Structures are given as structure tokens and as C-alpha cells.
Short mmCIF file of C-alpha atoms in Angstrom, two decimals:
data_model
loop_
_atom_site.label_atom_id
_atom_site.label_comp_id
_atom_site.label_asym_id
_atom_site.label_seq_id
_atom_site.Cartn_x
_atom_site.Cartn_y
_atom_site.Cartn_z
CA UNK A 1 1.53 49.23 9.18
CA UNK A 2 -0.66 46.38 9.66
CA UNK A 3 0.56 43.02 10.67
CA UNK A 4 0.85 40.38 7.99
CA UNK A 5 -0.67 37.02 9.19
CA UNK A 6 -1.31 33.51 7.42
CA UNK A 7 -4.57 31.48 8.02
CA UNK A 8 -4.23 28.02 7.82
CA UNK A 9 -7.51 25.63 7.37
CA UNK A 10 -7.00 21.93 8.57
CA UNK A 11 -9.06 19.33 7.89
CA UNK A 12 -10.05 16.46 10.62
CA UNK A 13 -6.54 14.80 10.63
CA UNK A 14 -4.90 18.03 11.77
CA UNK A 15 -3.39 18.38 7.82
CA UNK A 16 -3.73 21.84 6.15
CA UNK A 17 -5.98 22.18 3.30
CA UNK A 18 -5.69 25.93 2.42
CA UNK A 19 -3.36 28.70 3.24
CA UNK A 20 -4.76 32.16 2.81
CA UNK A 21 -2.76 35.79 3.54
CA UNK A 22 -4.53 38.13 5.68
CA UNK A 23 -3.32 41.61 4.64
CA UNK A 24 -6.27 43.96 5.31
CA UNK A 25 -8.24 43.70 8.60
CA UNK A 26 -10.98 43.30 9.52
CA UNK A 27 -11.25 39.53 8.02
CA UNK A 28 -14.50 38.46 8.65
CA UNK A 29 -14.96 34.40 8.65
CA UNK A 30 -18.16 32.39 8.02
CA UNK A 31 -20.11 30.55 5.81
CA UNK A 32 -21.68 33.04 3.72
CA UNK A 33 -20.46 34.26 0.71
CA UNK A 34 -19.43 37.82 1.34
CA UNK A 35 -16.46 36.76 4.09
CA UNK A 36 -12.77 36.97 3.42
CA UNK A 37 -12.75 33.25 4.60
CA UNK A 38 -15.06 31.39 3.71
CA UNK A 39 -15.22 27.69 5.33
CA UNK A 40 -17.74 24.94 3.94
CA UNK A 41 -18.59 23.80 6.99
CA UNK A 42 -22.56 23.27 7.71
CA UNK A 43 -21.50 24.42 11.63
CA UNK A 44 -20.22 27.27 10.92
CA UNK A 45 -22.63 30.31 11.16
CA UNK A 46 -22.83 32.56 7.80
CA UNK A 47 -20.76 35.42 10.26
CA UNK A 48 -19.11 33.35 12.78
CA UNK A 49 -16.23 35.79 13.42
CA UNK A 50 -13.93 38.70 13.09
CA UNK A 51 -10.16 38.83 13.04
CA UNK A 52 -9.36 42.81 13.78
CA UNK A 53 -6.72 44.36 15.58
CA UNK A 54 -6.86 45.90 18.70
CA UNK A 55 -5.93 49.71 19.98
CA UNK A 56 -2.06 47.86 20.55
CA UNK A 57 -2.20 46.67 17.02
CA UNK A 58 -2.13 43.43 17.99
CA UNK A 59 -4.62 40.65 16.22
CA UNK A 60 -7.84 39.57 18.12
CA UNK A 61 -10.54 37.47 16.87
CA UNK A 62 -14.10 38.52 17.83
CA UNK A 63 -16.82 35.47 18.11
CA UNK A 64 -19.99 37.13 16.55
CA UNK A 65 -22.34 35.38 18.43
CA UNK A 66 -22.15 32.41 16.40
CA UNK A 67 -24.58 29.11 17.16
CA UNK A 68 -21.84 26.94 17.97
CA UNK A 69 -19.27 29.34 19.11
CA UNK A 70 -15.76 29.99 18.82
CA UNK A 71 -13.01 27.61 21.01
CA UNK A 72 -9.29 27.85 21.69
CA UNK A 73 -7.36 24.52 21.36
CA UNK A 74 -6.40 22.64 22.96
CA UNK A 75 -8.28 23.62 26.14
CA UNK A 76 -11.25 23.66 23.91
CA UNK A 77 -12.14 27.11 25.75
CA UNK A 78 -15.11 28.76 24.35
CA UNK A 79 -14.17 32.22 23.68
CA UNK A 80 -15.90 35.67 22.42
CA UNK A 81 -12.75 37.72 22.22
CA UNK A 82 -9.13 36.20 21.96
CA UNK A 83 -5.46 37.79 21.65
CA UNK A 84 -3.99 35.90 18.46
CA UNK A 85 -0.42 34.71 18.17
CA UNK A 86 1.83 32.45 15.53
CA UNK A 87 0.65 29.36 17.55
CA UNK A 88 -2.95 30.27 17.75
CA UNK A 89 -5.16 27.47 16.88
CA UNK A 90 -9.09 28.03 16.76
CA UNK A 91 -11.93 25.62 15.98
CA UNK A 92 -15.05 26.83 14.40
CA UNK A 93 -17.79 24.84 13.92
CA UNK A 94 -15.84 21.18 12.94
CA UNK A 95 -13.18 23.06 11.28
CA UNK A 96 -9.77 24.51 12.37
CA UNK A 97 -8.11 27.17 11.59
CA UNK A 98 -4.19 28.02 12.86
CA UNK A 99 -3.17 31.67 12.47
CA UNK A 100 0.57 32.32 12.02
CA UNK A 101 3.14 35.32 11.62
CA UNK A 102 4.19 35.58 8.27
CA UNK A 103 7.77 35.34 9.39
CA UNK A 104 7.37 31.60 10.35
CA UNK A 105 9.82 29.29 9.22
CA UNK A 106 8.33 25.98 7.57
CA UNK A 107 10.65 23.27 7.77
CA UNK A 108 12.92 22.17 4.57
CA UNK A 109 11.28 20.44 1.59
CA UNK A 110 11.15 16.34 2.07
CA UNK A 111 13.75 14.80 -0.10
CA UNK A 112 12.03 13.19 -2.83
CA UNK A 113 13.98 10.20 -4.16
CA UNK A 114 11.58 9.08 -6.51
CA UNK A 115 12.71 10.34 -9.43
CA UNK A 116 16.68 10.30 -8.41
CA UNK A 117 17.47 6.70 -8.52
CA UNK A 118 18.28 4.42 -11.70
CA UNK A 119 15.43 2.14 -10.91
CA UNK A 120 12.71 4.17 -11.16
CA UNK A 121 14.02 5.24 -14.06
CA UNK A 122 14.12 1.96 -15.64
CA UNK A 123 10.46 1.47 -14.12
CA UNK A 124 8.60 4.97 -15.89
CA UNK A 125 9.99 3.50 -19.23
CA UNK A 126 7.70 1.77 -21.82
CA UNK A 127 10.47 -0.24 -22.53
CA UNK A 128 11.32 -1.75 -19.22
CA UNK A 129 7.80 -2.56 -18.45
CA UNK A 130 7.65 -4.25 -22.12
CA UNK A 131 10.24 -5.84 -21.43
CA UNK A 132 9.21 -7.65 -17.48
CA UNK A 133 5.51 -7.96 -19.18
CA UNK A 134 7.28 -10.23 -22.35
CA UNK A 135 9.50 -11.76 -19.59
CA UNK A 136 6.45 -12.57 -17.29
CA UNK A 137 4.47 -13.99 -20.44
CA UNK A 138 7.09 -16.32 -21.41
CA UNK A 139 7.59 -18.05 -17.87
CA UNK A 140 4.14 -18.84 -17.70
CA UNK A 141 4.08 -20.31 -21.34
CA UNK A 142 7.14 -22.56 -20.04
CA UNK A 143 5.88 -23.38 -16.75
CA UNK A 144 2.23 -24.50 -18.45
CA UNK A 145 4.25 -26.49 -21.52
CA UNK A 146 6.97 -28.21 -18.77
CA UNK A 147 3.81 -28.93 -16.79
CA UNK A 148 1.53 -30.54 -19.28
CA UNK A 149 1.92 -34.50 -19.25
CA UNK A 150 1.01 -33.96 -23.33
CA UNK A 151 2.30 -31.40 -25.98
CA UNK A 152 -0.06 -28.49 -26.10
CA UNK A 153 -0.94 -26.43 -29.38
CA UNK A 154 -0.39 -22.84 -29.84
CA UNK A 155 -3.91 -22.61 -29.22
CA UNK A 156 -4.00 -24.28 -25.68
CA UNK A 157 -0.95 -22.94 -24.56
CA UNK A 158 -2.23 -19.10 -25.87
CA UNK A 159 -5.77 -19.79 -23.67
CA UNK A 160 -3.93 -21.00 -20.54
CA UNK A 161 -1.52 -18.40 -20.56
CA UNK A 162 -4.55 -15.64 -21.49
CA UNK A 163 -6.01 -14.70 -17.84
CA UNK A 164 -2.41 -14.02 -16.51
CA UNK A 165 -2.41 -11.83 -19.45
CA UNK A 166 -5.49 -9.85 -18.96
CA UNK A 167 -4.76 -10.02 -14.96
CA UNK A 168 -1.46 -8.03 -14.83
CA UNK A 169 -2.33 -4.96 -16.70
CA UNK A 170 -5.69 -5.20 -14.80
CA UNK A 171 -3.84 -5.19 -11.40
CA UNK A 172 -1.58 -2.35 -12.93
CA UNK A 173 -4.31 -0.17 -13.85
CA UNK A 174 -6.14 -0.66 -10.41
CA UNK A 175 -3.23 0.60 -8.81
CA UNK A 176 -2.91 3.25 -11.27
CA UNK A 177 -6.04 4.76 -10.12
CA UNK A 178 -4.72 4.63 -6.33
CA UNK A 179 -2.35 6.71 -7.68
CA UNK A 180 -4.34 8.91 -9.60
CA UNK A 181 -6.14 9.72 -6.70
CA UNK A 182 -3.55 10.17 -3.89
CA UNK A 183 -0.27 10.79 -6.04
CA UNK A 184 -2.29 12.90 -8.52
CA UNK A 185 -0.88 10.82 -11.73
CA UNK A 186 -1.52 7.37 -12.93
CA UNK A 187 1.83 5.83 -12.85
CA UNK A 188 0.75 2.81 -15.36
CA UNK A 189 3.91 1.77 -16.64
CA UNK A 190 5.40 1.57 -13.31
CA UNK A 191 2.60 -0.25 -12.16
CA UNK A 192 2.72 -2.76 -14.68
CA UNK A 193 6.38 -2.93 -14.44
CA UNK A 194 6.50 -3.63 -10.83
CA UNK A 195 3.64 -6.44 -11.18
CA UNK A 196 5.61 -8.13 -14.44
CA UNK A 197 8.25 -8.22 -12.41
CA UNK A 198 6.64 -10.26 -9.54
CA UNK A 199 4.92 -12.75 -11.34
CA UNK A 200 8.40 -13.03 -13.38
CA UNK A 201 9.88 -13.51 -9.99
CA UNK A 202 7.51 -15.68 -7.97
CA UNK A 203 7.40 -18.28 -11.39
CA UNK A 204 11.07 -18.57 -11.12
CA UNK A 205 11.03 -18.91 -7.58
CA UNK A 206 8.66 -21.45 -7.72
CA UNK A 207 10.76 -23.50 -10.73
CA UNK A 208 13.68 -23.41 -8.45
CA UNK A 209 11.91 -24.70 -5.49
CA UNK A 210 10.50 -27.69 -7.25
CA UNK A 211 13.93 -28.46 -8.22
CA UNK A 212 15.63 -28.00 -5.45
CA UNK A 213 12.79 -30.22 -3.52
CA UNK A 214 13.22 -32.94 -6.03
CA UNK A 215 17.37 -32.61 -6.04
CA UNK A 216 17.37 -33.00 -2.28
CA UNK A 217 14.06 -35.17 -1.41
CA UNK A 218 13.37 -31.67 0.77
CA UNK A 219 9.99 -31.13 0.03
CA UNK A 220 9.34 -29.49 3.61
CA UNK A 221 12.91 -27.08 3.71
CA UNK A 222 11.58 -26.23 0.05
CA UNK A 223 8.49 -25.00 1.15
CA UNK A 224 9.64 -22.69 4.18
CA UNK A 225 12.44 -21.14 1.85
CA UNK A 226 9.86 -20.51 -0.93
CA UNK A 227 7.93 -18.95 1.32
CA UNK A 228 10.12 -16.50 3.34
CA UNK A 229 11.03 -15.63 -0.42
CA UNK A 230 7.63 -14.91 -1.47
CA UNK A 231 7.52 -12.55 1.25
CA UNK A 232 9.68 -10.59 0.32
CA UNK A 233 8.93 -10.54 -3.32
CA UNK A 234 5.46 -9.69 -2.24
CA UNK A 235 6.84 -7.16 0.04
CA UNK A 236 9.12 -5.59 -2.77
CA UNK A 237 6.02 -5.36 -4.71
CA UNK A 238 3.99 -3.49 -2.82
CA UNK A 239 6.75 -1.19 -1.69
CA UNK A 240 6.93 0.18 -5.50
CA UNK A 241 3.25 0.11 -6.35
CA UNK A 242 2.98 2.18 -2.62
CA UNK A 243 6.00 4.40 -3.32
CA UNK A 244 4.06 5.28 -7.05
CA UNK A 245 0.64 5.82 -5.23
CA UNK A 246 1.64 7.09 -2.01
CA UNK A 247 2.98 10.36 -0.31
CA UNK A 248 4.03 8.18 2.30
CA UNK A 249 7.73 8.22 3.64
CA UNK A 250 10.04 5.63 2.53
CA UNK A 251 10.00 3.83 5.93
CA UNK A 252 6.14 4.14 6.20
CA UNK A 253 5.45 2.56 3.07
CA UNK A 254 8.46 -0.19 3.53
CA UNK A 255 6.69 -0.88 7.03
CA UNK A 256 2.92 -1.54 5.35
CA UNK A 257 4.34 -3.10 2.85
CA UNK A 258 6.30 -5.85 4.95
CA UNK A 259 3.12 -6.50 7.24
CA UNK A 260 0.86 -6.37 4.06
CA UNK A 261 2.96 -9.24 2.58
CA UNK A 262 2.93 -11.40 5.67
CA UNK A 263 -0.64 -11.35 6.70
CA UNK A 264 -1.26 -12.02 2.81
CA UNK A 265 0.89 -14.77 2.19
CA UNK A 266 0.44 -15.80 5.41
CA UNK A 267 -3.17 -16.45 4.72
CA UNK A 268 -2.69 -17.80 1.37
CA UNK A 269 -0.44 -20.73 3.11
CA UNK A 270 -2.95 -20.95 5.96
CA UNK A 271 -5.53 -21.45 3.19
CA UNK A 272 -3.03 -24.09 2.03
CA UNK A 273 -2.23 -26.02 4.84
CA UNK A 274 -5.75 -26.37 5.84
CA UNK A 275 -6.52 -28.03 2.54
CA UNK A 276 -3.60 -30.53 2.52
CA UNK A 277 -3.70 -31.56 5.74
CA UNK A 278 -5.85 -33.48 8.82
CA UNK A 279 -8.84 -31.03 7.30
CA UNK A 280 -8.58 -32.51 3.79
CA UNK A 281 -9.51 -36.49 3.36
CA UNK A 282 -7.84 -36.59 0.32
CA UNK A 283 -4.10 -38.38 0.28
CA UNK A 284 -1.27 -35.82 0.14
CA UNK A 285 1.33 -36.05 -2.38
CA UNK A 286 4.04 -33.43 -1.83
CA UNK A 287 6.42 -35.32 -4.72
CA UNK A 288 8.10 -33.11 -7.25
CA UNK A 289 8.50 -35.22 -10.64
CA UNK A 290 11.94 -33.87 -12.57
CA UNK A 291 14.68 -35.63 -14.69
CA UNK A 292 16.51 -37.65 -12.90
CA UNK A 293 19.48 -35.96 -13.78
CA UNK A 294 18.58 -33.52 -11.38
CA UNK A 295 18.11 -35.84 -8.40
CA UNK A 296 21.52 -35.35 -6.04
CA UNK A 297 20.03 -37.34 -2.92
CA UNK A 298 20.31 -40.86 -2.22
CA UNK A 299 17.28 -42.49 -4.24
CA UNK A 300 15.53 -45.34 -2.64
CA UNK A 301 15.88 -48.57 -3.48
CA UNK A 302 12.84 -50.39 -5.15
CA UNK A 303 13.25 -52.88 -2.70
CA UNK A 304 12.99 -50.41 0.28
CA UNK A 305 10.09 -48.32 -1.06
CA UNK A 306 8.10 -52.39 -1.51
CA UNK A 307 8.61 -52.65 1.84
CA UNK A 308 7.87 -49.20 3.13
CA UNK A 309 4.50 -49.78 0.96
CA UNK A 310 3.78 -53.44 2.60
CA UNK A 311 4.51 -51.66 6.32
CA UNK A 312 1.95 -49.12 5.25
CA UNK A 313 -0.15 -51.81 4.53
CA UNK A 314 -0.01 -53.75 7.70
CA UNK A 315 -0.49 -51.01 9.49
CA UNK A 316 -3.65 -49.73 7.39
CA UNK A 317 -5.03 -53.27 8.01
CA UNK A 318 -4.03 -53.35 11.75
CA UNK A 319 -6.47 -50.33 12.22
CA UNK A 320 -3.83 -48.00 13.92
CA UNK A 321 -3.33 -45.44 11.29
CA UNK A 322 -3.49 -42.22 12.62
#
């Protein structure tokens, strides 16, 4: 009875591609048409080589005099005839091909946890991303109509409030084409979910910030918690819009995720800083203007601040401000 064996194709990053039973032998290999394996490879010859079994019954593959030959890895030994076992890995032309026993054992499935959680879920629903979208929307109308030093129309409030509008389904749907392509479905809701829920997120984080900045006079401590924050918010982000798009491992994805998120905020605040500071010749005002309900530090006296001002003054005048 004749042995059964498995050919497996890799591509370049040593990942296989195809799986194909060899049952019958000979099994001829090469580019043209009439093989049993047939590899799209212009460096292959149209009969590059044989797999057959020698007078032991044992597997051999036969190089057929091919242009570019036949090598073993990973000595990368050119060969014309070669004993095959379950380990056997050939290259032909620029692809691979690994011949094992049909009695290998593959290793267990991956344990998917994608669908087994509540959360994801909640995030495939129409109604949970409905739900962070409306939630997203209405932060931004408030943040725009606490902001404005006038009351704003329905109008102006609708066309300030419009290109956040268009942007999140826009980001959703870019990273529902990553997803078509390496996750093999589109994963919009999630998507737009998982952005919603940022923006949601970073606008309330931002609120509280101001707030606390303005409670405290801690303009600086308000900016380095907002920011360690925002990484993570960015960071929790991208972890579900890579665990939607992704065949990546939990860990993997949590690890680009984290260094995606710093180098981007990261820049964003370098961008920042750059413009606010020696760089900039315009006057920085890092003041957070809120009820003064809300202010729990010590104010300052208006007799203090006219003197801070007339210090200021002198030393503008004395030439020695830095």
C-alpha cells in the first residue's frame, strides 16, 4: 500500500498557503498545467520534479533537470535525488514546499475569545454602536454650546458638530476594510462602536481635566494625567479595532496597540508643546475659565495678582525677561 503524504506550500514568511494529499505516486510538480502540483511561481520550470517511491517504498523526490534546481533546507543543498521524510522541507524555484506523514499531529485549535465575552457582544450589536455614536454626538454638541462665549442656533451648533459626524463612521469604515481584507468580514458596527466610544471618552476626559485644572489652579498635573489617560484610551481603541481586523494573538495586538498609542499621542503633544512654547512668539495662556463654584484652591487676591502684573512689568521694562 502506498504511503499517504501531505504537501504543504508556504509562502515567503514560512506560512502555509495550500495543503494538498498525495495519494497516488508519481506526483509530478511544476509550472505547467498537466502536474499534480502545480506552483505559480515564474522560477519554477513547467516539470521541475518528481515525488516517486523508491524499490523500499520509501518517498524520493527526483529534480528533473530543472533551470534553477531543486534545494534541501536549511542547508540550501542543491539536490537531484532526495529521501523524503515528515520534516522534509524543499525549495523550488522561490517557493517551498514541506512534505509530511499523514499521521502528523497539528497542534490544538487557538482559543478564539472573540466571540465568548459579553463585550464583544455588546460591540457586534446595532444597538450598542447606536447607542456610543448618539452618546459621542451629544458630548460634542455640549462641549461646542459650553464653549461658545454666545448662544448658538440649531443651525451652528448642527454645522460644528457635522465633521465629527461624517469623521467617525468614516474612520469605522476604513477600518472595516482592514478587516475585510485580513479578518475576511467587515466588522462595521464594531468599528464604529469602538471609535464612538473613544471620542465619547476622550470628550469627557477632556471636560474633567479642565475642571479639575480650574478647581485646583493645576493646569500642569492636569495635563500629564490627561495625557497618560489618553493613552490608554487610545490604546483601548486600537486594541478592539486590531482584535476585529486582525488574526493576531491577544498579546500581539495589546503590544502594537500600546506602542501605537504612545508614539501617536506622543507626537500629537510634541506637536503641542512646540507650538506653545519658546518656538511660538505668541503669549501662552494655559487658564481654564469655569464657575466659580467649582474653584476649591485658594484664589488670589486682586491685590496680589496687581502686583504680580506691575513685577511683570518692571521686569519687561528692565530688559531681563527671559
Amino acid at each position: 500500500m502506498e504511503p499517504l503524504m501531505v504537501a504543504e506550500v508556504l509562502d515567503k514568511s514560512g506560512r502555509v498557503h495550500s495543503r494538498l494529499r498525495l495519494e497516488q505516486f508519481p506526483v509530478r510538480i511544476g509550472r505547467a498545467y498537466h502536474n499534480d502540483i502545480i506552483l505559480d511561481d515564474e522560477f519554477v520550470s513547467p516539470e521541475h520534479a518528481r515525488i516517486e517511491l523508491d524499490s523500499s517504498g520509501q518517498p524520493v523526490i527526483v529534480d528533473l533537470d530543472s533551470d534553477n534546481g531543486t534545494y534541501v533546507l536549511p542547508k540550501l543543498e542543491r539536490i537531484m535525488r532526495h529521501p523524503l521524510s515528515g520534516e522534509t522541507l524543499l525549495r523550488l524555484g522561490h517557493t517551498l514546499i514541506r512534505l509530511r506523514s499523514a499521521d502528523y499531529q497539528v497542534p490544538p485549535a487557538r482559543r478564539d475569545s472573540l466571540g465568548l465575552n459579553r463585550a464583544t457582544r455588546w460591540l457586534t450589536q446595532g444597538v450598542g454602536a447606536a447607542i456610543a455614536y448618539g452618546m459621542a454626538l451629544s458630548l460634542i454638541i455640549l462641549e461646542h454650546h459650553q464653549s461658545s462665549p454666545e448662544a448658538l442656533g440649531p443651525e451652528q451648533i448642527l454645522l460644528a458638530t457635522l465633521s465629527m459626524a461624517l469623521a467617525i463612521p468614516l474612520w469605522a469604515g476604513l477600518w472595516a476594510l482592514a478587516s475585510r481584507s485580513f479578518a475576511h468580514h467587515a466588522y462595521f458596527v464594531p468599528h464604529l462602536a469602538i471609535a464612538s466610544a473613544a471620542v465619547a471618552a476622550l470628550f469627557v476626559l477632556d471636560t474633567l481635566g479642565q475642571y479639575y485644572a480650574f478647581a485646583f489652579s493645576a493646569g500642569i498635573s492636569a495635563d500629564v494625567i490627561f495625557e497618560g489617560v489618553t493613552v490608554l484610551v487610545v490604546a483601548s481603541a486600537l486594541y478592539g479595532h486590531l482584535r476585529f481586523a486582525t488574526l493576531l494573538t491577544p498579546r500581539g495586538v495589546g503590544t502594537t496597540a500600546l506602542v501605537s498609542a504612545l508614539v501617536l499621542v506622543g507626537m500629537i503633544y510634541f506637536s503641542d508643546y512646540v507650538d506653545a512654547t519658546d518656538f511660538n512668539d505668541d503669549l501662552p495662556y494655559p487658564g481654564e475659565l469655569k464657575p466659580p463654584a467649582f474653584a476649591f484652591g485658594k484664589p488670589k487676591s486682586p491685590a496680589r495678582f496687581v502686583e504680580d502684573a506691575k513685577a511683570i512689568l518692571r521686569t519687561l521694562d528692565a530688559g531681563q525677561w527671559d
